[in-house]
Amino acid sequence: MISEKMKPLVANNSAIRAMFEEGSQMKAIYGDDQVYDFSLGNPNVPAPPEVKQAILDILENEDPVYVHGYMSNAGFPETRKAIADSLNRRFDTHFTEKNILMTVGAASGLNVALKTLLNPGDQVITFAPYFVEYGSYVANYDGELVVVSPDTATFQPNLEEFEQKVSAKTKAVIINTPHNPTGVIYSEETLQRLAAILERKQEEFGTTIFLISDEPYRELAYDGAVVPYVTKYYRNTIVGYSYSKSLSLPGERIGYLVIPDEAEDAEQVIAAATIAIRVSGAVNAPSLMQLVIARCVDASVDVAYYDRNRNALYNGLIDCGFTCTKPQGAFYLFMKSPFADEKKFCEMAKKYHILMVPGSSFACPGYVRLAYCVSYETIQNSLPAFQALARECFPEK
Amino acid sequence: MISEKMKPLVANNSAIRAMFEEGSQMKAIYGDDQVYDFSLGNPNVPAPPEVKQAILDILENEDPVYVHGYMSNAGFPETRKAIADSLNRRFDTHFTEKNILMTVGAASGLNVALKTLLNPGDQVITFAPYFVEYGSYVANYDGELVVVSPDTATFQPNLEEFEQKVSAKTKAVIINTPHNPTGVIYSEETLQRLAAILERKQEEFGTTIFLISDEPYRELAYDGAVVPYVTKYYRNTIVGYSYSKSLSLPGERIGYLVIPDEAEDAEQVIAAATIAIRVSGAVNAPSLMQLVIARCVDASVDVAYYDRNRNALYNGLIDCGFTCTKPQGAFYLFMKSPFADEKKFCEMAKKYHILMVPGSSFACPGYVRLAYCVSYETIQNSLPAFQALARECFPEK
């Protein structure tokens, strides 16, 4: 009965659901606090108090017809201006409200960007490991996702292979920084080299290639790490942002796209993206949350909370003898499986009530992802379990 | 730079924007209260007080990680259960929470349903006059929209022509009741005849044809008019609902799909639609508003407000000598243009500061749409302008 495109997604989804159900069953049997669930990227830090205060203030002082009503498909002008001003202050950019389009989270923003740009058969390049939903998003518009294999030494993008894979059919490149699942931040040097390759290839093929930067984790950066603003390195950049992590509002579906004036045919791209928000069925980003953002544009969740988790989990795993890249940002830790088949490693970990996601789910087998957006107690309590797991993995030690 | 599919939408959008800008200019010149803008379906009745109370209650008593967090892509179970229970009470249906999928408004719900069902080249039938965005929604999934011409005597669907147009390629039929732009409610007899045709055609072609009922105006029915619940007449029905009008929350983007157990392959269709919500980029309907709905499932805006507008405008226009179908529901009035070229009529009306939408925008030339979701004062103040317009249209009277 369902469409051919949906059939493989339904089949694949059953596997994911089976994993979740197994986790739920484990919690039902052993108790929530006896299962160490690192499988979900669902923030557990509450929204900052400014969010509640903003909602109360809006409900008290604004006309409900305005608060809950339609506005331009691109969003309330005051919200877009507040965001543009904030970006300009922080990153020395020069955006105005017309460069900012409010979207139903970053996932919807990426879809809007791809719907705006892609013709059937166009190629979109991304770098493994990557968030597998990118494949569905590109398929929504009959594009072809081209995956560059991982550089497991640094988890910076493999630019040699990238350069070979850029073709006359390349319409867009998706990057994600800070990065899910590795926690790596793309360095300024990486962005400069990436931009130089794109410039050369645009000239070689006489094409325009858009760099789509998926940045829901921008504010989650540790040890003073700088997350370079991508529009400053390459003019044909579209930034997709979300408040899911920075304000812990993942369920509210609120984010934005940045389309700079310097981008090729910027005016037309902005017009088309605005229409794409409408005809995709979203119509506009949720109105009350847009007004909240206008009031909370510089608020942030408590990043120190995630940082404490990061250090505790990283140090604990290193002490156990596991090999991990220390995350610079986001709330994920990518750990090397002690043996090639990381799915077997994930199965073994379940005996110790530890739930992790196999790297194969990010096109990077041999690794596992741990989402440390959990309570600090969960991390502390999990460490003896990881030690027991390590003893099984490294019996010689 | 933009995709081929988006190009005609951008071109067409410029015309719509030009119309809005003309309206804004008129208001700037003559003052808001001297321009009678009947062009926009943006509710002007505030959300009922239960909505604000529910938000305050949720913020006060619930954990923000839950309120603003991710949930199942289909929505919070408690919200879906509250909706199923309410429908069952009101319409003697037998839904459970698994038949209800929360969506980013009805527009997103229709897109989810079409993404779930359509293969490229599949036909979707609708009845003129119709909301033109249906064309974009069907095109999103490479379907072909087939339009049945209007029955201008009653504005019930033209079922004779419909029967001829149903083919082996027909995958879905979209109806909208109460109806934009005519205000007509599809009668029980209409639904029975429509269902009988679909049953016959399914048998004739050995296919399954889904009836998608777009019902954002369900609660806006006047004079005690009954809006039959479509799943009771035809088992392969999907209902798309929105709280945009019933709770005046159009900007919040909150609605749902109903997929009954009786529908063909219901379990698979529900699974695919749930995934379609995710991969389309919406991920889930906005979380706070879902919790509001669970608490406000039987609340409603003040329908008497729209009813007063309806009577004042209808009676005023009839007194002027215009020909209109009296709306039974929604907040639109469809008026016959005094001459064939209704765009010329709309232009003429602008001289009197009256803004209306040409019926051509709904595939029904010769008529104009007036949205009476405006203040009562606007309607009263507009009547002398309509009288002056009538004198120009009917100089012989």
CSV table of N, CA and C in Angstrom, one decimal, chain B residues 109-230:
chain,number,residue,atom,x,y,z
B,109,GLY,N,0.4,17.4,7.7
B,109,GLY,CA,-0.3,16.1,7.8
B,109,GLY,C,-0.6,15.6,6.4
B,110,LEU,N,-1.1,16.5,5.5
B,110,LEU,CA,-1.4,16.1,4.1
B,110,LEU,C,-0.1,15.6,3.4
B,111,ASN,N,1.0,16.4,3.6
B,111,ASN,CA,2.2,16.0,3.0
B,111,ASN,C,2.7,14.6,3.5
B,112,VAL,N,2.5,14.4,4.8
B,112,VAL,CA,2.9,13.1,5.4
B,112,VAL,C,2.1,12.0,4.7
B,113,ALA,N,0.8,12.2,4.6
B,113,ALA,CA,-0.1,11.2,4.0
B,113,ALA,C,0.3,10.9,2.5
B,114,LEU,N,0.6,12.0,1.8
B,114,LEU,CA,1.0,11.8,0.4
B,114,LEU,C,2.3,11.2,0.2
B,115,LYS,N,3.3,11.6,1.1
B,115,LYS,CA,4.6,11.0,1.0
B,115,LYS,C,4.5,9.5,1.3
B,116,THR,N,3.6,9.1,2.2
B,116,THR,CA,3.4,7.7,2.6
B,116,THR,C,2.9,6.9,1.4
B,117,LEU,N,2.0,7.5,0.7
B,117,LEU,CA,1.2,6.7,-0.3
B,117,LEU,C,1.7,6.8,-1.8
B,118,LEU,N,2.2,7.9,-2.2
B,118,LEU,CA,2.4,8.2,-3.6
B,118,LEU,C,3.7,7.6,-4.2
B,119,ASN,N,3.5,7.0,-5.4
B,119,ASN,CA,4.7,6.7,-6.3
B,119,ASN,C,4.6,7.7,-7.4
B,120,PRO,N,5.7,8.0,-8.0
B,120,PRO,CA,5.7,9.0,-9.1
B,120,PRO,C,4.7,8.6,-10.2
B,121,GLY,N,3.9,9.5,-10.7
B,121,GLY,CA,2.9,9.3,-11.7
B,121,GLY,C,1.5,8.9,-11.1
B,122,ASP,N,1.5,8.6,-9.8
B,122,ASP,CA,0.1,8.3,-9.2
B,122,ASP,C,-0.7,9.6,-9.3
B,123,GLN,N,-2.0,9.3,-9.5
B,123,GLN,CA,-3.0,10.4,-9.6
B,123,GLN,C,-3.7,10.7,-8.3
B,124,VAL,N,-3.9,12.0,-8.0
B,124,VAL,CA,-4.6,12.4,-6.8
B,124,VAL,C,-5.8,13.3,-7.3
B,125,ILE,N,-7.0,13.0,-7.0
B,125,ILE,CA,-8.1,13.7,-7.5
B,125,ILE,C,-8.6,14.7,-6.4
B,126,THR,N,-8.9,15.9,-6.9
B,126,THR,CA,-9.6,16.9,-6.0
B,126,THR,C,-10.7,17.6,-6.7
B,127,PHE,N,-11.5,18.3,-6.0
B,127,PHE,CA,-12.7,19.0,-6.6
B,127,PHE,C,-12.5,20.5,-6.5
B,128,ALA,N,-12.7,21.1,-7.7
B,128,ALA,CA,-12.7,22.6,-7.8
B,128,ALA,C,-14.0,23.1,-7.2
B,129,PRO,N,-14.0,24.3,-6.6
B,129,PRO,CA,-12.8,25.0,-6.2
B,129,PRO,C,-12.0,24.3,-5.1
B,130,TYR,N,-10.7,24.5,-5.2
B,130,TYR,CA,-9.8,23.8,-4.2
B,130,TYR,C,-8.6,24.7,-3.8
B,131,PHE,N,-8.1,24.5,-2.6
B,131,PHE,CA,-6.9,25.2,-2.1
B,131,PHE,C,-5.7,24.8,-2.9
B,132,VAL,N,-5.2,25.8,-3.7
B,132,VAL,CA,-4.2,25.5,-4.7
B,132,VAL,C,-2.9,24.8,-4.2
B,133,GLU,N,-2.6,25.0,-2.9
B,133,GLU,CA,-1.4,24.3,-2.4
B,133,GLU,C,-1.5,22.8,-2.5
B,134,TYR,N,-2.7,22.2,-2.7
B,134,TYR,CA,-2.8,20.8,-2.9
B,134,TYR,C,-1.9,20.4,-4.1
B,135,GLY,N,-1.9,21.3,-5.1
B,135,GLY,CA,-1.1,21.0,-6.3
B,135,GLY,C,0.4,20.9,-5.9
B,136,SER,N,0.9,21.8,-5.1
B,136,SER,CA,2.3,21.7,-4.7
B,136,SER,C,2.5,20.5,-3.8
B,137,TYR,N,1.6,20.1,-2.9
B,137,TYR,CA,1.8,19.0,-2.1
B,137,TYR,C,1.9,17.7,-2.9
B,138,VAL,N,1.0,17.6,-3.9
B,138,VAL,CA,1.1,16.4,-4.7
B,138,VAL,C,2.3,16.3,-5.6
B,139,ALA,N,2.7,17.5,-6.1
B,139,ALA,CA,4.0,17.6,-6.9
B,139,ALA,C,5.2,17.3,-6.0
B,140,ASN,N,5.2,17.5,-4.7
B,140,ASN,CA,6.3,17.2,-3.9
B,140,ASN,C,6.7,15.7,-4.0
B,141,TYR,N,5.7,14.9,-4.3
B,141,TYR,CA,6.0,13.4,-4.4
B,141,TYR,C,5.8,12.9,-5.8
B,142,ASP,N,5.9,13.8,-6.8
B,142,ASP,CA,5.8,13.5,-8.2
B,142,ASP,C,4.5,12.9,-8.6
B,143,GLY,N,3.4,13.2,-7.8
B,143,GLY,CA,2.1,12.7,-8.2
B,143,GLY,C,1.5,13.7,-9.2
B,144,GLU,N,0.3,13.4,-9.8
B,144,GLU,CA,-0.3,14.2,-10.7
B,144,GLU,C,-1.7,14.6,-10.1
B,145,LEU,N,-2.0,15.9,-10.0
B,145,LEU,CA,-3.3,16.3,-9.4
B,145,LEU,C,-4.3,16.4,-10.6
B,146,VAL,N,-5.4,15.7,-10.4
B,146,VAL,CA,-6.5,15.7,-11.4
B,146,VAL,C,-7.6,16.4,-10.7
B,147,VAL,N,-8.1,17.5,-11.4
B,147,VAL,CA,-9.1,18.3,-10.9
B,147,VAL,C,-10.5,18.1,-11.5
B,148,VAL,N,-11.5,17.9,-10.6
B,148,VAL,CA,-12.9,17.8,-11.1
B,148,VAL,C,-13.5,19.1,-11.1
B,149,SER,N,-14.2,19.5,-12.2
B,149,SER,CA,-14.7,20.9,-12.3
B,149,SER,C,-15.8,21.1,-11.3
B,150,PRO,N,-16.1,22.4,-11.0
B,150,PRO,CA,-17.0,22.7,-9.9
B,150,PRO,C,-18.5,22.5,-10.3
B,151,ASP,N,-19.3,22.1,-9.3
B,151,ASP,CA,-20.7,22.1,-9.5
B,151,ASP,C,-21.2,23.5,-8.9
B,152,THR,N,-21.3,24.5,-9.7
B,152,THR,CA,-21.6,25.8,-9.1
B,152,THR,C,-23.0,26.0,-8.6
B,153,ALA,N,-23.9,25.0,-8.9
B,153,ALA,CA,-25.2,25.1,-8.3
B,153,ALA,C,-25.2,24.9,-6.8
B,154,THR,N,-24.4,24.0,-6.3
B,154,THR,CA,-24.4,23.6,-4.9
B,154,THR,C,-23.1,23.7,-4.3
B,155,PHE,N,-22.0,23.6,-5.1
B,155,PHE,CA,-20.6,23.5,-4.6
B,155,PHE,C,-20.4,22.2,-3.8
B,156,GLN,N,-21.3,21.3,-3.8
B,156,GLN,CA,-21.0,19.9,-3.4
B,156,GLN,C,-20.2,19.4,-4.6
B,157,PRO,N,-19.4,18.3,-4.3
B,157,PRO,CA,-18.5,17.8,-5.4
B,157,PRO,C,-19.3,17.3,-6.5
B,158,ASN,N,-18.8,17.5,-7.7
B,158,ASN,CA,-19.4,17.0,-9.0
B,158,ASN,C,-19.0,15.5,-9.1
B,159,LEU,N,-19.9,14.7,-8.7
B,159,LEU,CA,-19.6,13.2,-8.6
B,159,LEU,C,-19.7,12.5,-9.9
B,160,GLU,N,-20.5,13.0,-10.8
B,160,GLU,CA,-20.6,12.4,-12.1
B,160,GLU,C,-19.3,12.5,-12.8
B,161,GLU,N,-18.7,13.7,-12.9
B,161,GLU,CA,-17.4,13.9,-13.5
B,161,GLU,C,-16.3,13.2,-12.7
B,162,PHE,N,-16.5,13.1,-11.4
B,162,PHE,CA,-15.5,12.4,-10.6
B,162,PHE,C,-15.4,10.9,-11.0
B,163,GLU,N,-16.6,10.3,-11.1
B,163,GLU,CA,-16.6,8.9,-11.4
B,163,GLU,C,-15.9,8.6,-12.7
B,164,GLN,N,-16.0,9.6,-13.7
B,164,GLN,CA,-15.3,9.4,-15.0
B,164,GLN,C,-13.8,9.5,-14.8
B,165,LYS,N,-13.4,10.4,-13.9
B,165,LYS,CA,-12.0,10.7,-13.8
B,165,LYS,C,-11.2,9.7,-12.9
B,166,VAL,N,-11.9,8.9,-12.1
B,166,VAL,CA,-11.2,7.9,-11.3
B,166,VAL,C,-10.6,6.8,-12.3
B,167,SER,N,-9.3,6.6,-12.1
B,167,SER,CA,-8.7,5.6,-13.1
B,167,SER,C,-7.9,4.6,-12.3
B,168,ALA,N,-7.2,3.7,-13.0
B,168,ALA,CA,-6.4,2.7,-12.3
B,168,ALA,C,-5.2,3.4,-11.7
B,169,LYS,N,-4.9,4.6,-12.1
B,169,LYS,CA,-3.7,5.4,-11.5
B,169,LYS,C,-4.1,6.2,-10.3
B,170,THR,N,-5.4,6.2,-10.0
B,170,THR,CA,-5.9,7.0,-8.8
B,170,THR,C,-5.4,6.4,-7.5
B,171,LYS,N,-4.6,7.1,-6.8
B,171,LYS,CA,-4.1,6.6,-5.5
B,171,LYS,C,-4.8,7.2,-4.3
B,172,ALA,N,-5.3,8.4,-4.5
B,172,ALA,CA,-5.9,9.2,-3.4
B,172,ALA,C,-6.9,10.2,-4.0
B,173,VAL,N,-7.8,10.6,-3.1
B,173,VAL,CA,-8.8,11.7,-3.4
B,173,VAL,C,-8.7,12.7,-2.2
B,174,ILE,N,-8.6,13.9,-2.5
B,174,ILE,CA,-8.5,14.9,-1.4
B,174,ILE,C,-9.9,15.7,-1.3
B,175,ILE,N,-10.5,15.6,-0.2
B,175,ILE,CA,-11.7,16.5,0.0
B,175,ILE,C,-11.4,17.4,1.2
B,176,ASN,N,-12.3,18.5,1.3
B,176,ASN,CA,-12.0,19.5,2.3
B,176,ASN,C,-13.4,19.9,2.8
B,177,THR,N,-13.8,19.6,4.0
B,177,THR,CA,-15.1,19.9,4.5
B,177,THR,C,-15.1,20.2,6.0
B,178,PRO,N,-15.7,21.3,6.5
B,178,PRO,CA,-16.2,22.4,5.7
B,178,PRO,C,-15.1,23.0,4.8
B,179,HIS,N,-15.6,23.7,3.8
B,179,HIS,CA,-14.8,23.9,2.6
B,179,HIS,C,-14.3,25.3,2.4
B,180,ASN,N,-13.0,25.3,2.1
B,180,ASN,CA,-12.4,26.6,1.6
B,180,ASN,C,-12.3,26.5,0.1
B,181,PRO,N,-12.9,27.4,-0.7
B,181,PRO,CA,-13.3,28.7,-0.3
B,181,PRO,C,-14.8,28.9,-0.2
B,182,THR,N,-15.7,27.8,-0.3
B,182,THR,CA,-17.1,28.1,-0.4
B,182,THR,C,-17.9,28.1,0.9
B,183,GLY,N,-17.3,27.5,1.9
B,183,GLY,CA,-18.1,27.4,3.2
B,183,GLY,C,-19.1,26.2,3.2
B,184,VAL,N,-19.1,25.5,2.1
B,184,VAL,CA,-20.1,24.3,2.0
B,184,VAL,C,-19.6,23.2,2.9
B,185,ILE,N,-20.5,22.5,3.5
B,185,ILE,CA,-20.2,21.2,4.3
B,185,ILE,C,-20.7,20.1,3.4
B,186,TYR,N,-19.8,19.1,3.2
B,186,TYR,CA,-20.2,17.9,2.4
B,186,TYR,C,-21.3,17.1,3.2
B,187,SER,N,-22.4,16.9,2.5
B,187,SER,CA,-23.5,16.2,3.2
B,187,SER,C,-23.3,14.8,3.4
B,188,GLU,N,-24.1,14.1,4.3
B,188,GLU,CA,-24.0,12.7,4.4
B,188,GLU,C,-24.2,12.0,3.1
B,189,GLU,N,-25.2,12.5,2.3
B,189,GLU,CA,-25.5,11.9,1.0
B,189,GLU,C,-24.3,12.0,0.1
B,190,THR,N,-23.7,13.1,0.1
B,190,THR,CA,-22.5,13.3,-0.8
B,190,THR,C,-21.4,12.2,-0.4
B,191,LEU,N,-21.2,12.1,0.9
B,191,LEU,CA,-20.1,11.1,1.4
B,191,LEU,C,-20.5,9.7,1.0
B,192,GLN,N,-21.8,9.4,1.2
B,192,GLN,CA,-22.3,8.0,0.8
B,192,GLN,C,-22.1,7.7,-0.6
B,193,ARG,N,-22.4,8.7,-1.5
B,193,ARG,CA,-22.3,8.5,-2.9
B,193,ARG,C,-20.8,8.4,-3.3
B,194,LEU,N,-20.0,9.3,-2.7
B,194,LEU,CA,-18.6,9.3,-3.0
B,194,LEU,C,-17.9,8.0,-2.6
B,195,ALA,N,-18.3,7.5,-1.4
B,195,ALA,CA,-17.8,6.2,-0.9
B,195,ALA,C,-18.2,5.1,-1.9
B,196,ALA,N,-19.5,5.1,-2.3
B,196,ALA,CA,-19.9,4.0,-3.2
B,196,ALA,C,-19.2,4.0,-4.5
B,197,ILE,N,-18.9,5.2,-5.1
B,197,ILE,CA,-18.1,5.3,-6.3
B,197,ILE,C,-16.7,4.7,-6.0
B,198,LEU,N,-16.1,5.1,-4.9
B,198,LEU,CA,-14.7,4.6,-4.6
B,198,LEU,C,-14.7,3.1,-4.5
B,199,GLU,N,-15.7,2.6,-3.8
B,199,GLU,CA,-15.8,1.1,-3.6
B,199,GLU,C,-15.9,0.4,-4.9
B,200,ARG,N,-16.8,0.9,-5.8
B,200,ARG,CA,-16.9,0.3,-7.1
B,200,ARG,C,-15.6,0.4,-7.9
B,201,LYS,N,-15.0,1.5,-7.9
B,201,LYS,CA,-13.7,1.7,-8.7
B,201,LYS,C,-12.6,0.8,-8.1
B,202,GLN,N,-12.5,0.7,-6.8
B,202,GLN,CA,-11.5,-0.2,-6.2
B,202,GLN,C,-11.7,-1.6,-6.8
B,203,GLU,N,-12.9,-2.0,-6.8
B,203,GLU,CA,-13.2,-3.4,-7.3
B,203,GLU,C,-12.9,-3.5,-8.8
B,204,GLU,N,-13.4,-2.5,-9.5
B,204,GLU,CA,-13.1,-2.5,-11.0
B,204,GLU,C,-11.7,-2.6,-11.3
B,205,PHE,N,-10.8,-1.8,-10.6
B,205,PHE,CA,-9.4,-1.7,-11.0
B,205,PHE,C,-8.5,-2.6,-10.1
B,206,GLY,N,-9.1,-3.2,-9.1
B,206,GLY,CA,-8.3,-4.0,-8.2
B,206,GLY,C,-7.3,-3.2,-7.5
B,207,THR,N,-7.6,-1.9,-7.1
B,207,THR,CA,-6.7,-1.0,-6.5
B,207,THR,C,-7.2,-0.6,-5.1
B,208,THR,N,-6.4,0.1,-4.3
B,208,THR,CA,-6.9,0.7,-3.1
B,208,THR,C,-6.8,2.2,-3.3
B,209,ILE,N,-7.8,2.9,-3.1
B,209,ILE,CA,-7.9,4.4,-3.2
B,209,ILE,C,-8.1,5.0,-1.9
B,210,PHE,N,-7.2,5.9,-1.4
B,210,PHE,CA,-7.4,6.5,-0.1
B,210,PHE,C,-8.1,7.8,-0.3
B,211,LEU,N,-9.1,8.1,0.6
B,211,LEU,CA,-9.8,9.3,0.7
B,211,LEU,C,-9.1,10.1,1.8
B,212,ILE,N,-8.5,11.3,1.4
B,212,ILE,CA,-7.9,12.1,2.4
B,212,ILE,C,-8.8,13.3,2.7
B,213,SER,N,-9.3,13.4,3.9
B,213,SER,CA,-10.2,14.4,4.3
B,213,SER,C,-9.5,15.5,5.1
B,214,ASP,N,-9.4,16.7,4.5
B,214,ASP,CA,-8.6,17.8,5.1
B,214,ASP,C,-9.7,18.6,5.8
B,215,GLU,N,-9.6,18.6,7.2
B,215,GLU,CA,-10.6,19.1,8.0
B,215,GLU,C,-10.2,20.2,9.0
B,216,PRO,N,-9.5,21.2,8.6
B,216,PRO,CA,-9.1,22.2,9.6
B,216,PRO,C,-10.3,23.1,10.1
B,217,TYR,N,-11.4,23.0,9.3
B,217,TYR,CA,-12.5,23.9,9.7
B,217,TYR,C,-13.7,23.1,10.4
B,218,ARG,N,-13.4,21.8,10.8
B,218,ARG,CA,-14.4,21.0,11.3
B,218,ARG,C,-15.3,21.6,12.4
B,219,GLU,N,-14.7,22.4,13.3
B,219,GLU,CA,-15.5,22.9,14.4
B,219,GLU,C,-16.2,24.2,14.1
B,220,LEU,N,-15.9,24.7,12.9
B,220,LEU,CA,-16.6,26.0,12.5
B,220,LEU,C,-17.8,25.6,11.6
B,221,ALA,N,-18.9,25.3,12.3
B,221,ALA,CA,-20.1,24.9,11.5
B,221,ALA,C,-21.3,25.7,12.2
B,222,TYR,N,-22.2,26.2,11.4
B,222,TYR,CA,-23.2,27.2,11.9
B,222,TYR,C,-24.6,26.6,11.8
B,223,ASP,N,-25.5,27.2,12.6
B,223,ASP,CA,-26.9,26.8,12.5
B,223,ASP,C,-27.1,25.3,12.8
B,224,GLY,N,-26.2,24.8,13.7
B,224,GLY,CA,-26.4,23.4,14.1
B,224,GLY,C,-26.0,22.4,13.0
B,225,ALA,N,-25.3,22.9,12.0
B,225,ALA,CA,-25.0,22.0,10.9
B,225,ALA,C,-24.1,20.8,11.4
B,226,VAL,N,-24.3,19.6,10.9
B,226,VAL,CA,-23.6,18.5,11.2
B,226,VAL,C,-22.5,18.3,10.2
B,227,VAL,N,-21.2,18.0,10.7
B,227,VAL,CA,-20.1,17.7,9.7
B,227,VAL,C,-19.9,16.2,9.9
B,228,PRO,N,-20.4,15.4,9.0
B,228,PRO,CA,-20.2,13.9,9.1
B,228,PRO,C,-18.8,13.5,9.2
B,229,TYR,N,-18.5,12.5,10.1
B,229,TYR,CA,-17.1,12.0,10.2
B,229,TYR,C,-16.8,11.0,9.1
B,230,VAL,N,-15.8,11.3,8.3
B,230,VAL,CA,-15.7,10.6,7.0
B,230,VAL,C,-15.3,9.2,7.2
